[in-house]
Short mmCIF file of C-alpha atoms and ligand atoms in Angstrom, two decimals:
data_model
loop_
_atom_site.label_atom_id
_atom_site.label_comp_id
_atom_site.label_asym_id
_atom_site.label_seq_id
_atom_site.Cartn_x
_atom_site.Cartn_y
_atom_site.Cartn_z
CA MET Y 223 -66.15 -15.35 -45.28
CA LYS Y 224 -63.87 -13.04 -43.48
CA ASN Y 225 -62.42 -10.73 -45.96
CA TYR Y 226 -62.73 -9.16 -49.33
CA VAL Y 227 -59.99 -9.36 -51.85
CA SER Y 228 -59.22 -7.40 -54.94
CA THR Y 229 -60.32 -8.98 -58.30
CA ARG Y 230 -56.80 -8.31 -59.60
CA ASN Y 231 -54.67 -9.42 -56.61
CA PRO Y 232 -55.88 -11.56 -53.67
CA GLU Y 233 -53.04 -10.11 -51.59
CA VAL Y 234 -54.95 -6.90 -51.50
CA LYS Y 235 -57.45 -7.46 -48.74
CA ALA Y 236 -60.10 -5.46 -46.85
CA THR Y 237 -62.53 -6.24 -43.99
CA PRO Y 238 -66.12 -5.99 -45.02
CA ALA Y 239 -66.46 -2.61 -43.25
CA GLN Y 240 -63.33 -1.42 -45.09
CA ALA Y 241 -64.60 -2.63 -48.40
CA VAL Y 242 -67.69 -0.74 -47.96
CA LEU Y 243 -65.90 2.39 -46.91
CA LYS Y 244 -63.31 2.26 -49.78
CA GLY Y 245 -65.67 1.17 -52.69
CA LEU Y 246 -62.84 0.48 -55.06
CA ALA Y 247 -59.82 -1.59 -54.15
CA PRO Y 248 -56.47 0.51 -54.12
CA ASP Y 249 -55.00 -1.41 -57.15
CA GLY Y 250 -58.08 -0.40 -59.27
CA GLY Y 251 -59.75 -3.79 -58.88
CA LEU Y 252 -63.23 -4.54 -57.28
CA PHE Y 253 -63.70 -6.20 -53.92
CA VAL Y 254 -65.08 -9.80 -53.87
CA PRO Y 255 -65.54 -12.29 -51.10
CA ASP Y 256 -62.49 -14.34 -50.48
CA ASP Y 257 -64.55 -17.54 -50.08
CA LEU Y 258 -67.93 -18.41 -51.64
CA ASP Y 259 -68.42 -21.62 -49.79
CA SER Y 260 -69.07 -19.88 -46.56
CA ILE Y 261 -72.01 -17.76 -47.93
CA LYS Y 262 -74.33 -20.84 -48.60
CA VAL Y 263 -77.75 -20.46 -46.97
CA ASN Y 264 -80.42 -22.95 -45.96
CA MET Y 265 -83.02 -22.60 -48.67
CA GLN Y 266 -85.87 -24.16 -46.58
CA ALA Y 267 -85.29 -21.77 -43.76
CA MET Y 268 -84.96 -18.87 -46.05
CA MET Y 269 -88.32 -19.64 -47.62
CA ASN Y 270 -90.08 -19.13 -44.29
CA MET Y 271 -88.76 -15.55 -43.84
CA SER Y 272 -90.02 -12.12 -44.54
CA TYR Y 273 -88.09 -9.82 -46.79
CA ARG Y 274 -86.46 -8.17 -43.91
CA GLU Y 275 -85.47 -11.41 -42.18
CA MET Y 276 -84.01 -12.74 -45.42
CA ALA Y 277 -82.06 -9.43 -45.82
CA ARG Y 278 -80.76 -9.89 -42.34
CA VAL Y 279 -79.29 -13.29 -43.27
CA VAL Y 280 -77.77 -12.12 -46.50
CA PHE Y 281 -76.28 -8.96 -44.88
CA GLY Y 282 -75.00 -11.13 -42.00
CA LEU Y 283 -73.05 -13.40 -44.48
CA PHE Y 284 -71.47 -10.50 -46.28
CA PHE Y 285 -70.90 -8.09 -43.46
CA PRO Y 286 -70.29 -10.30 -40.55
CA ASP Y 287 -68.04 -7.83 -38.67
CA LEU Y 288 -70.86 -5.29 -38.28
CA GLY Y 289 -72.78 -7.71 -35.90
CA ASP Y 290 -76.38 -8.80 -35.99
CA LYS Y 291 -77.78 -6.02 -33.93
CA THR Y 292 -76.39 -3.33 -36.08
CA LEU Y 293 -77.47 -5.03 -39.16
CA ALA Y 294 -80.98 -5.27 -37.80
CA SER Y 295 -81.00 -1.51 -37.09
CA ILE Y 296 -79.51 -0.76 -40.53
CA LEU Y 297 -82.33 -2.81 -42.27
CA GLU Y 298 -84.90 -1.08 -40.12
CA LYS Y 299 -83.79 2.38 -41.08
CA SER Y 300 -83.18 1.48 -44.71
CA TYR Y 301 -86.62 -0.02 -45.57
CA GLU Y 302 -89.02 1.16 -42.94
CA ASN Y 303 -91.67 3.42 -44.65
CA LYS Y 304 -89.50 4.10 -47.60
CA PHE Y 305 -91.25 1.97 -50.22
CA ASP Y 306 -94.84 2.47 -51.30
CA VAL Y 307 -95.78 -1.12 -51.11
CA PRO Y 308 -95.42 -3.32 -47.96
CA GLU Y 309 -93.79 -6.18 -49.78
CA LEU Y 310 -90.98 -3.92 -51.19
CA ALA Y 311 -90.54 -5.78 -54.42
CA PRO Y 312 -93.92 -7.46 -55.53
CA LEU Y 313 -93.90 -10.13 -58.00
CA VAL Y 314 -96.77 -9.72 -60.55
CA PRO Y 315 -97.90 -12.25 -63.03
CA VAL Y 316 -97.98 -10.97 -66.59
CA SER Y 317 -99.07 -13.27 -69.37
CA ASP Y 318 -97.22 -16.64 -68.58
CA SER Y 319 -94.27 -15.11 -66.86
CA TYR Y 320 -93.68 -12.88 -63.70
CA VAL Y 321 -92.45 -9.26 -63.45
CA LEU Y 322 -90.47 -8.47 -60.34
CA GLU Y 323 -91.21 -4.83 -59.67
CA LEU Y 324 -88.30 -3.15 -58.05
CA PHE Y 325 -89.30 0.39 -58.53
CA HIS Y 326 -91.46 1.09 -55.51
CA GLY Y 327 -88.76 3.16 -53.61
CA PRO Y 328 -88.43 6.87 -53.21
CA THR Y 329 -86.99 7.56 -56.68
CA CYS Y 330 -88.87 4.89 -58.60
CA ALA Y 331 -85.88 2.76 -59.79
CA PHE Y 332 -84.54 -0.54 -58.69
CA LYS Y 333 -81.42 1.37 -57.32
CA ASP Y 334 -83.37 2.47 -54.27
CA VAL Y 335 -83.27 -1.06 -52.96
CA ALA Y 336 -79.48 -0.84 -52.61
CA LEU Y 337 -79.13 2.89 -52.08
CA SER Y 338 -81.61 3.11 -49.32
CA ALA Y 339 -79.19 0.70 -47.41
CA LEU Y 340 -75.78 1.78 -48.47
CA PRO Y 341 -75.60 5.09 -46.46
CA ASN Y 342 -76.59 3.17 -43.29
CA LEU Y 343 -74.06 0.33 -44.16
CA MET Y 344 -71.39 3.09 -44.61
CA THR Y 345 -71.96 4.93 -41.34
CA ALA Y 346 -72.08 1.79 -39.41
CA SER Y 347 -68.78 0.69 -41.12
CA ALA Y 348 -67.21 4.02 -40.32
CA ARG Y 349 -68.18 3.65 -36.73
CA HIS Y 350 -66.92 0.08 -36.71
CA GLU Y 351 -63.58 1.05 -38.21
CA ASN Y 352 -63.42 4.17 -35.84
CA PHE Y 353 -63.05 6.12 -39.05
CA GLN Y 354 -62.75 9.87 -38.21
CA LYS Y 355 -62.86 11.37 -41.63
CA ARG Y 356 -65.76 12.92 -43.53
CA ILE Y 357 -66.95 10.66 -46.37
CA LEU Y 358 -67.41 12.21 -49.71
CA ILE Y 359 -69.45 9.93 -52.11
CA LEU Y 360 -68.61 10.27 -55.72
CA VAL Y 361 -71.10 8.84 -58.23
CA ALA Y 362 -71.17 8.64 -61.98
CA THR Y 363 -74.77 7.95 -63.16
CA SER Y 364 -76.47 6.89 -66.27
CA GLY Y 365 -79.62 8.28 -64.90
CA ASP Y 366 -81.05 6.47 -61.92
CA THR Y 367 -78.18 5.83 -59.53
CA GLY Y 368 -77.74 9.64 -59.21
CA SER Y 369 -81.11 10.48 -57.80
CA ALA Y 370 -81.12 7.32 -55.67
CA ALA Y 371 -77.81 8.12 -54.15
CA LEU Y 372 -78.65 11.81 -53.68
CA THR Y 373 -81.91 10.71 -51.82
CA GLY Y 374 -80.12 7.97 -49.98
CA PHE Y 375 -77.41 10.13 -48.55
CA SER Y 376 -79.51 13.33 -48.03
CA ASN Y 377 -78.67 14.58 -44.44
CA VAL Y 378 -76.92 11.36 -43.52
CA GLU Y 379 -74.34 12.50 -40.88
CA GLY Y 380 -70.69 12.54 -41.72
CA THR Y 381 -71.28 12.17 -45.41
CA ASP Y 382 -71.49 14.36 -48.62
CA ALA Y 383 -72.56 13.12 -52.03
CA LEU Y 384 -71.64 14.34 -55.47
CA VAL Y 385 -73.20 12.98 -58.57
CA PHE Y 386 -71.79 13.42 -62.21
CA TYR Y 387 -74.43 12.85 -64.76
CA PRO Y 388 -74.21 13.02 -68.55
CA GLU Y 389 -75.52 16.27 -69.90
CA THR Y 390 -77.57 14.65 -72.56
CA GLY Y 391 -79.23 11.30 -72.94
CA ILE Y 392 -81.12 11.11 -69.66
CA SER Y 393 -84.80 11.86 -69.35
CA GLN Y 394 -86.08 15.16 -68.11
CA SER Y 395 -87.60 13.55 -65.11
CA GLN Y 396 -84.31 11.81 -64.33
CA ARG Y 397 -82.47 15.14 -64.49
CA LEU Y 398 -85.11 16.86 -62.37
CA GLN Y 399 -84.86 14.23 -59.72
CA MET Y 400 -81.25 15.13 -59.26
CA VAL Y 401 -81.13 18.90 -59.84
CA THR Y 402 -83.92 19.58 -57.29
CA GLN Y 403 -82.36 17.70 -54.38
CA PRO Y 404 -82.60 20.21 -51.48
CA ALA Y 405 -80.28 18.65 -48.82
CA SER Y 406 -77.17 20.82 -48.13
CA ASN Y 407 -74.72 17.77 -48.10
CA VAL Y 408 -75.65 16.71 -51.70
CA ARG Y 409 -75.07 18.08 -55.17
CA ALA Y 410 -75.28 17.12 -58.84
CA CYS Y 411 -73.16 18.26 -61.71
CA ALA Y 412 -73.66 17.77 -65.54
CA VAL Y 413 -70.68 16.45 -67.51
CA LYS Y 414 -70.35 17.14 -71.22
CA GLY Y 415 -70.11 13.52 -72.44
CA ASN Y 416 -71.74 10.19 -71.88
CA PHE Y 417 -72.00 7.83 -68.97
CA ASP Y 418 -68.68 6.10 -69.86
CA ASP Y 419 -66.95 9.46 -69.77
CA ALA Y 420 -68.31 10.22 -66.36
CA GLN Y 421 -67.59 6.78 -64.97
CA ARG Y 422 -63.95 6.89 -66.27
CA GLY Y 423 -63.51 10.32 -64.69
CA VAL Y 424 -64.77 9.06 -61.29
CA LYS Y 425 -62.53 6.02 -61.41
CA GLU Y 426 -59.52 8.20 -62.16
CA ILE Y 427 -60.25 10.45 -59.21
CA PHE Y 428 -60.33 7.33 -57.00
CA GLN Y 429 -56.93 6.22 -58.24
CA GLU Y 430 -55.34 9.73 -58.24
CA VAL Y 431 -56.73 11.63 -55.31
CA GLU Y 432 -56.04 10.25 -51.81
CA GLU Y 433 -57.69 13.11 -49.80
CA PRO Y 434 -59.59 15.66 -51.84
CA ALA Y 435 -59.42 18.11 -48.66
CA GLU Y 436 -57.98 17.75 -45.23
CA GLY Y 437 -59.96 15.10 -43.29
CA VAL Y 438 -62.10 14.06 -46.15
CA SER Y 439 -62.07 10.59 -47.72
CA LEU Y 440 -63.62 9.47 -51.00
CA SER Y 441 -66.00 6.54 -51.38
CA SER Y 442 -68.29 5.18 -54.10
CA ALA Y 443 -71.93 4.58 -54.26
CA ASN Y 444 -71.81 3.05 -57.73
CA SER Y 445 -72.14 -0.70 -58.05
CA ILE Y 446 -68.42 -1.05 -57.91
CA ASN Y 447 -69.11 -0.81 -54.06
CA ILE Y 448 -69.86 -4.30 -52.71
CA GLY Y 449 -72.30 -2.48 -50.39
CA ARG Y 450 -74.44 -1.79 -53.52
CA LEU Y 451 -74.66 -5.38 -54.70
CA VAL Y 452 -75.47 -7.20 -51.47
CA PRO Y 453 -78.88 -5.67 -50.87
CA GLN Y 454 -79.79 -6.65 -54.35
CA ILE Y 455 -79.32 -10.35 -53.61
CA VAL Y 456 -82.18 -10.43 -51.38
CA TYR Y 457 -85.00 -9.78 -53.95
CA TYR Y 458 -83.74 -12.89 -55.92
CA PHE Y 459 -84.59 -15.01 -53.04
CA ASN Y 460 -87.79 -13.06 -52.25
CA ALA Y 461 -89.00 -13.49 -55.78
CA TYR Y 462 -88.33 -17.19 -55.45
CA LYS Y 463 -90.32 -17.29 -52.32
CA SER Y 464 -93.25 -15.54 -53.97
CA LEU Y 465 -93.30 -18.18 -56.66
CA LEU Y 466 -93.35 -20.81 -54.01
CA ASP Y 467 -96.27 -19.12 -52.06
CA ARG Y 468 -98.21 -18.89 -55.40
CA LYS Y 469 -97.45 -22.61 -55.94
CA ALA Y 470 -95.96 -21.72 -59.28
CA ILE Y 471 -92.83 -23.89 -58.38
CA LYS Y 472 -91.76 -26.51 -55.83
CA LEU Y 473 -88.93 -25.91 -53.54
CA GLY Y 474 -85.65 -26.87 -55.40
CA GLN Y 475 -87.09 -26.13 -58.88
CA GLU Y 476 -84.96 -23.90 -60.90
CA VAL Y 477 -86.13 -20.50 -61.92
CA SER Y 478 -84.58 -18.29 -64.73
CA TYR Y 479 -84.20 -14.59 -64.16
CA ILE Y 480 -84.10 -12.09 -67.02
CA VAL Y 481 -82.10 -8.95 -66.04
CA PRO Y 482 -82.09 -5.67 -68.06
CA THR Y 483 -78.29 -4.94 -67.82
CA GLY Y 484 -75.97 -2.06 -67.97
CA ASN Y 485 -73.09 -2.16 -65.39
CA PHE Y 486 -73.57 -5.90 -64.67
CA GLY Y 487 -74.41 -5.19 -61.12
CA ASP Y 488 -77.91 -6.36 -60.73
CA ILE Y 489 -77.29 -9.59 -62.75
CA PHE Y 490 -74.22 -10.21 -60.73
CA ALA Y 491 -76.21 -10.07 -57.56
CA GLY Y 492 -78.29 -12.87 -59.08
CA TRP Y 493 -75.09 -14.83 -59.70
CA LEU Y 494 -74.23 -14.36 -55.95
CA ALA Y 495 -77.67 -15.62 -54.98
CA ARG Y 496 -77.11 -18.63 -57.09
CA ALA Y 497 -73.68 -19.00 -55.42
CA MET Y 498 -75.49 -18.90 -52.15
CA GLY Y 499 -77.78 -21.87 -53.11
CA LEU Y 500 -80.77 -20.20 -54.88
CA PRO Y 501 -81.96 -22.63 -57.55
CA VAL Y 502 -81.35 -20.44 -60.53
CA GLY Y 503 -81.72 -21.81 -63.94
CA ARG Y 504 -80.43 -19.30 -66.43
CA LEU Y 505 -79.40 -15.73 -65.82
CA ILE Y 506 -80.40 -13.91 -68.88
CA CYS Y 507 -78.43 -10.67 -69.67
CA ALA Y 508 -80.59 -8.36 -71.74
CA SER Y 509 -79.02 -5.52 -73.49
CA ASN Y 510 -80.18 -2.65 -75.76
CA GLU Y 511 -78.35 -1.44 -78.94
CA ASN Y 512 -75.23 -1.07 -76.77
CA ASP Y 513 -74.84 -4.91 -76.95
CA VAL Y 514 -71.17 -5.33 -75.82
CA LEU Y 515 -72.38 -7.87 -73.36
CA THR Y 516 -74.36 -9.88 -75.95
CA GLU Y 517 -71.31 -10.07 -78.22
CA PHE Y 518 -69.10 -10.95 -75.09
CA LEU Y 519 -71.37 -13.71 -73.87
CA ASN Y 520 -71.65 -15.20 -77.32
CA THR Y 521 -67.94 -15.06 -78.35
CA GLY Y 522 -65.94 -14.22 -75.37
CA ARG Y 523 -64.70 -11.16 -76.97
CA TYR Y 524 -65.19 -7.94 -74.98
CA ASN Y 525 -64.90 -5.05 -77.40
CA LYS Y 526 -65.59 -1.45 -76.24
CA LYS Y 527 -64.36 0.15 -79.54
CA ARG Y 528 -67.79 0.82 -81.01
CA ASP Y 529 -70.15 3.75 -81.27
CA PHE Y 530 -72.02 4.63 -78.10
CA MET Y 531 -75.79 4.47 -78.94
CA ARG Y 532 -78.50 6.59 -77.46
CA THR Y 533 -81.54 4.51 -76.80
CA THR Y 534 -84.94 4.73 -75.11
CA SER Y 535 -83.36 2.69 -72.18
CA PRO Y 536 -80.68 5.12 -71.14
CA SER Y 537 -79.75 3.58 -67.84
CA MET Y 538 -78.43 0.65 -69.97
CA ASP Y 539 -76.43 2.78 -72.36
CA ILE Y 540 -73.00 1.49 -71.10
CA LEU Y 541 -70.04 0.14 -73.00
CA VAL Y 542 -67.83 -0.71 -70.02
CA SER Y 543 -69.74 -3.01 -67.64
CA SER Y 544 -67.54 -2.65 -64.40
CA ASN Y 545 -69.06 -5.61 -62.47
CA LEU Y 546 -68.25 -8.19 -65.12
CA GLU Y 547 -64.87 -7.89 -63.55
CA ARG Y 548 -66.20 -9.73 -60.57
CA LEU Y 549 -67.42 -12.50 -62.53
CA LEU Y 550 -64.22 -12.91 -64.42
CA TYR Y 551 -62.36 -13.12 -61.09
CA PHE Y 552 -64.37 -16.23 -60.12
CA VAL Y 553 -64.14 -17.80 -63.46
CA CYS Y 554 -60.67 -16.93 -64.69
CA GLY Y 555 -58.78 -16.05 -61.46
CA PRO Y 556 -57.01 -12.84 -60.58
CA GLU Y 557 -54.01 -13.09 -62.98
CA LYS Y 558 -56.06 -13.35 -66.12
CA THR Y 559 -58.66 -10.66 -64.72
CA ALA Y 560 -55.83 -8.20 -64.23
CA ARG Y 561 -54.45 -8.88 -67.72
CA TYR Y 562 -57.82 -8.50 -69.35
CA MET Y 563 -58.64 -5.20 -67.47
CA GLU Y 564 -55.21 -3.86 -68.61
CA GLU Y 565 -55.95 -4.92 -72.25
CA LEU Y 566 -59.40 -3.32 -72.08
CA ARG Y 567 -57.75 -0.11 -70.84
CA THR Y 568 -54.97 -0.04 -73.42
CA LYS Y 569 -56.34 -1.79 -76.43
CA GLY Y 570 -60.10 -1.44 -75.83
CA GLU Y 571 -60.72 -5.14 -75.99
CA TYR Y 572 -59.85 -8.65 -74.65
CA GLN Y 573 -60.62 -12.28 -75.56
CA LEU Y 574 -61.60 -14.83 -73.14
CA GLU Y 575 -60.24 -18.47 -73.33
CA GLU Y 576 -62.52 -21.03 -74.59
CA ASP Y 577 -62.97 -22.97 -71.34
CA ASP Y 578 -63.76 -19.85 -69.42
CA LEU Y 579 -66.23 -18.76 -71.92
CA LEU Y 580 -68.00 -22.21 -71.69
CA GLU Y 581 -68.23 -22.01 -67.99
CA ILE Y 582 -69.81 -18.62 -68.18
CA GLN Y 583 -72.33 -19.64 -70.94
CA GLY Y 584 -73.33 -22.58 -68.58
CA VAL Y 585 -75.14 -19.97 -66.44
CA PHE Y 586 -75.62 -16.91 -68.41
CA GLY Y 587 -77.65 -16.44 -71.63
CA CYS Y 588 -78.17 -13.22 -73.52
CA ALA Y 589 -80.09 -11.20 -76.10
CA SER Y 590 -80.27 -7.65 -77.30
CA VAL Y 591 -83.33 -5.80 -78.03
CA ASN Y 592 -83.39 -2.46 -79.77
CA SER Y 593 -85.53 0.55 -79.02
CA ASN Y 594 -88.02 -0.21 -81.84
CA GLU Y 595 -88.41 -3.79 -80.48
CA SER Y 596 -88.62 -2.46 -76.96
CA ALA Y 597 -91.43 -0.08 -78.02
CA GLU Y 598 -93.31 -2.84 -79.71
CA VAL Y 599 -93.08 -4.99 -76.54
CA ILE Y 600 -94.43 -1.97 -74.41
CA ASN Y 601 -97.26 -1.52 -76.84
CA ARG Y 602 -98.22 -5.29 -77.16
CA VAL Y 603 -97.98 -6.21 -73.54
CA PHE Y 604 -100.07 -3.23 -72.63
CA ARG Y 605 -102.79 -4.14 -75.22
CA GLU Y 606 -102.85 -7.85 -74.45
CA ASN Y 607 -102.12 -7.91 -70.75
CA ASN Y 608 -103.04 -4.45 -69.63
CA TYR Y 609 -99.74 -4.14 -67.92
CA LEU Y 610 -97.52 -1.02 -68.41
CA MET Y 611 -93.73 -1.75 -68.38
CA ASP Y 612 -90.87 0.79 -68.67
CA PRO Y 613 -88.41 0.60 -71.67
CA HIS Y 614 -85.71 -1.09 -69.55
CA THR Y 615 -88.14 -3.77 -68.44
CA ALA Y 616 -89.36 -4.14 -72.13
CA VAL Y 617 -85.70 -4.83 -73.20
CA ALA Y 618 -85.78 -7.72 -70.71
CA TRP Y 619 -89.23 -9.01 -71.81
CA GLY Y 620 -88.28 -8.80 -75.39
CA ALA Y 621 -84.93 -10.74 -74.70
CA MET Y 622 -87.01 -13.40 -72.87
CA GLU Y 623 -89.41 -13.75 -75.84
CA LYS Y 624 -86.34 -14.16 -78.23
CA LEU Y 625 -84.83 -16.72 -76.06
CA VAL Y 626 -88.22 -18.62 -75.75
CA ALA Y 627 -88.44 -18.61 -79.55
CA SER Y 628 -84.96 -20.06 -79.96
CA GLY Y 629 -85.68 -22.78 -77.38
CA GLU Y 630 -82.94 -21.54 -74.86
CA LEU Y 631 -85.71 -20.78 -72.29
CA LYS Y 632 -88.76 -23.08 -72.02
CA LYS Y 633 -92.18 -21.72 -72.48
CA ASP Y 634 -93.49 -23.51 -69.48
CA GLU Y 635 -90.55 -22.95 -66.94
CA ALA Y 636 -90.93 -20.29 -64.22
CA LYS Y 637 -89.43 -17.02 -65.57
CA VAL Y 638 -88.92 -13.74 -63.67
CA VAL Y 639 -88.33 -10.50 -65.53
CA LEU Y 640 -86.74 -7.98 -63.43
CA SER Y 641 -88.57 -4.55 -63.75
CA THR Y 642 -86.11 -1.77 -62.98
CA ALA Y 643 -87.95 1.41 -63.33
CA SER Y 644 -91.38 3.05 -63.22
CA PRO Y 645 -92.70 3.84 -66.72
CA TYR Y 646 -93.35 7.32 -65.61
CA LYS Y 647 -89.49 8.03 -65.44
CA PHE Y 648 -89.68 7.87 -69.18
CA SER Y 649 -93.12 9.20 -70.16
CA ARG Y 650 -92.10 10.51 -73.46
CA SER Y 651 -90.72 7.14 -74.70
CA MET Y 652 -93.69 5.35 -73.24
CA LEU Y 653 -96.16 7.68 -75.11
CA GLU Y 654 -94.30 7.13 -78.37
CA ALA Y 655 -94.25 3.29 -77.82
CA LEU Y 656 -98.03 3.42 -77.35
CA GLY Y 657 -98.46 5.23 -80.64
CA GLN Y 658 -99.21 8.61 -78.98
CA THR Y 659 -97.10 11.81 -79.47
CA GLY Y 660 -94.76 12.89 -76.69
CA GLY Y 661 -93.65 16.54 -76.30
CA GLU Y 662 -90.79 18.38 -74.93
CA SER Y 663 -92.25 18.77 -71.39
CA ASP Y 664 -92.16 15.56 -69.26
CA HIS Y 665 -94.81 17.24 -67.10
CA GLU Y 666 -97.21 17.24 -70.02
CA ASN Y 667 -96.16 13.83 -71.12
CA MET Y 668 -96.73 12.38 -67.61
CA LYS Y 669 -100.31 13.69 -67.52
CA LYS Y 670 -100.98 12.37 -71.07
CA LEU Y 671 -99.69 9.00 -70.25
CA GLN Y 672 -101.75 8.88 -67.11
CA ASP Y 673 -104.84 9.80 -69.02
CA TYR Y 674 -104.19 7.40 -71.84
CA THR Y 675 -103.41 4.35 -69.75
CA GLY Y 676 -105.35 4.87 -66.49
CA VAL Y 677 -102.19 3.98 -64.63
CA LYS Y 678 -101.45 6.47 -61.92
CA ALA Y 679 -97.97 8.24 -61.91
CA PRO Y 680 -96.07 7.82 -58.66
CA GLU Y 681 -96.33 10.95 -56.39
CA ALA Y 682 -92.53 11.11 -56.23
CA LEU Y 683 -92.47 11.91 -60.02
CA SER Y 684 -95.60 13.97 -60.42
CA SER Y 685 -94.42 16.39 -57.66
CA LEU Y 686 -91.06 16.99 -59.46
CA PHE Y 687 -92.26 19.82 -61.59
CA GLU Y 688 -93.09 22.04 -58.78
CA LYS Y 689 -89.53 21.71 -57.17
CA GLU Y 690 -86.84 24.44 -57.45
CA VAL Y 691 -83.86 23.66 -59.61
CA ILE Y 692 -80.88 23.97 -57.28
CA HIS Y 693 -78.00 22.30 -59.07
CA LYS Y 694 -76.95 24.05 -62.29
CA ASP Y 695 -73.26 23.42 -62.88
CA VAL Y 696 -72.06 21.82 -66.31
CA ILE Y 697 -68.43 20.90 -66.67
CA GLU Y 698 -66.25 19.15 -69.15
CA ALA Y 699 -65.21 15.50 -68.30
CA GLY Y 700 -61.59 16.76 -67.92
CA GLN Y 701 -62.64 19.02 -65.19
CA MET Y 702 -64.07 16.55 -62.87
CA LYS Y 703 -61.01 16.15 -60.60
CA GLU Y 704 -60.67 19.83 -60.03
CA TYR Y 705 -64.41 20.16 -59.40
CA VAL Y 706 -64.25 17.46 -56.74
CA ILE Y 707 -61.30 19.02 -54.93
CA GLU Y 708 -62.99 22.45 -54.93
CA ALA Y 709 -66.25 20.91 -53.63
CA ALA Y 710 -64.42 19.11 -50.92
CA GLU Y 711 -62.46 22.29 -49.89
CA ALA Y 712 -65.58 24.42 -49.84
CA GLY Y 713 -67.36 21.87 -47.63
CA ARG Y 714 -64.38 21.80 -45.22
CA ARG Y 715 -64.35 25.62 -44.88
CA ILE Y 716 -67.99 25.70 -44.27
CA ARG Y 717 -67.72 23.08 -41.58
CA ASN Y 718 -64.85 24.92 -40.07
CA GLY Y 719 -66.85 28.15 -40.09
CA GLN Y 720 -64.29 29.88 -42.25
C1 LIG B 848 -79.13 0.90 -63.56
C2 LIG B 848 -80.22 0.43 -64.32
C3 LIG B 848 -80.15 -0.84 -64.98
C4 LIG B 848 -78.93 -1.69 -65.15
O1 LIG B 848 -78.42 -2.18 -63.98
P1 LIG B 848 -77.00 -2.65 -63.82
O2 LIG B 848 -76.93 -3.09 -62.38
O3 LIG B 848 -76.12 -1.47 -64.07
O4 LIG B 848 -76.80 -3.71 -64.72
C5 LIG B 848 -81.31 -1.27 -65.77
N1 LIG B 848 -82.49 -0.55 -65.67
C6 LIG B 848 -82.61 0.58 -64.89
C7 LIG B 848 -83.84 1.27 -64.96
C8 LIG B 848 -81.43 1.09 -64.24
O5 LIG B 848 -81.59 2.26 -63.56
#
């Protein structure tokens, strides 16, 4: 692979470093590799590697221009001493399946895996392109990306990060993780609206604003940035290796992955792993009540004209799953993808052709699990298996159970459920799922959950409540553009000592 191309027009090209720096393609499309055949790996060799070595192979295939030495140093900086377990993403047997715990990073959600690496990828890309401007990272978050991005970019030279989060709907702990960030180059701002409003605002700013202040360039840390997806490919391979090490499978045997899905980033990383040669059986897209993707994968109709539901798995409360566009590109080609995205924007829906749908259904399965069902799963799995899973993970677990019941997944095949957050990010919902009462204060809820379950809260979360609230701004979604320009100007003045 040499270049990235836009999902809407293969004539719009970028080198890997440029794709990471830009985030979104200039025509509004997303960057995808121009050639999937050249990203194949040797499975046998991969299975003898450590997590870091695997990451080096994967990064090397997607960012060949940065060079092996630079990539090695990026990986060292990104993962050394940042996760609270040496294996980064442990695979834990639960009942007759496996849970892939992706929440051992600094903000206790799987987004840390990518956002620990992205700032280093970005600064290396800037050096490689001899890019002189300061980079302002804009993020729209449904809860977890925000804190992971603010943490990842804290004090990273040459960058600032600005996160927009929905004023209501995220948990108290999630909010505190953002508004207490002390580094002077990062800030968080609440938006009156939901995640889709914030995401739409950010996308518009990317299309309308070239330079928010002199010498400042915008980039994205959302999963529309290819630099977010690539680090996530690695743990699909590593989970497979863990199954081999446990002798749960033989090399070549297919494994199904069940993924709690919002923006379709995590599961698309799984699709890329499959394209690279990982023996993936089914990729199961698990949704909550916001089951746009379940409808899409069943019928080929993507319809965002529906009520936005607030659920106990807020990081999946999304109606427009951006990364689906990348899958459409590979299945339908750029012309149809561009047309569907235009229809989605103007009519709020599009309908896939039958053949394309069948191709997608050949790999992807789906199920939706509502908040009551997810609570029941949390309760039952804790009682029967003494394993505490967060509400997002429980949606995936519940989806797996539904598909085993329907026969789409086999009871005795190897199945990996991706666990995307620590239960302690959602203490109140956890307590309620366990039949206890949760209160207004997440601090109290956290202690109560700890006492009740005997599972220790991660230090990163239990220490939140002593921290000072620094970021207090709340704005209307319509004011986001203005806010970004003001923030960029203010930053420029400070740097120039004016
Ligand atoms: C972001 C997030 C998801 C959804 O991941 P996508 O890549 O957006 O599909 C699921 N669970 C948690 C806890 C998350 O933070």
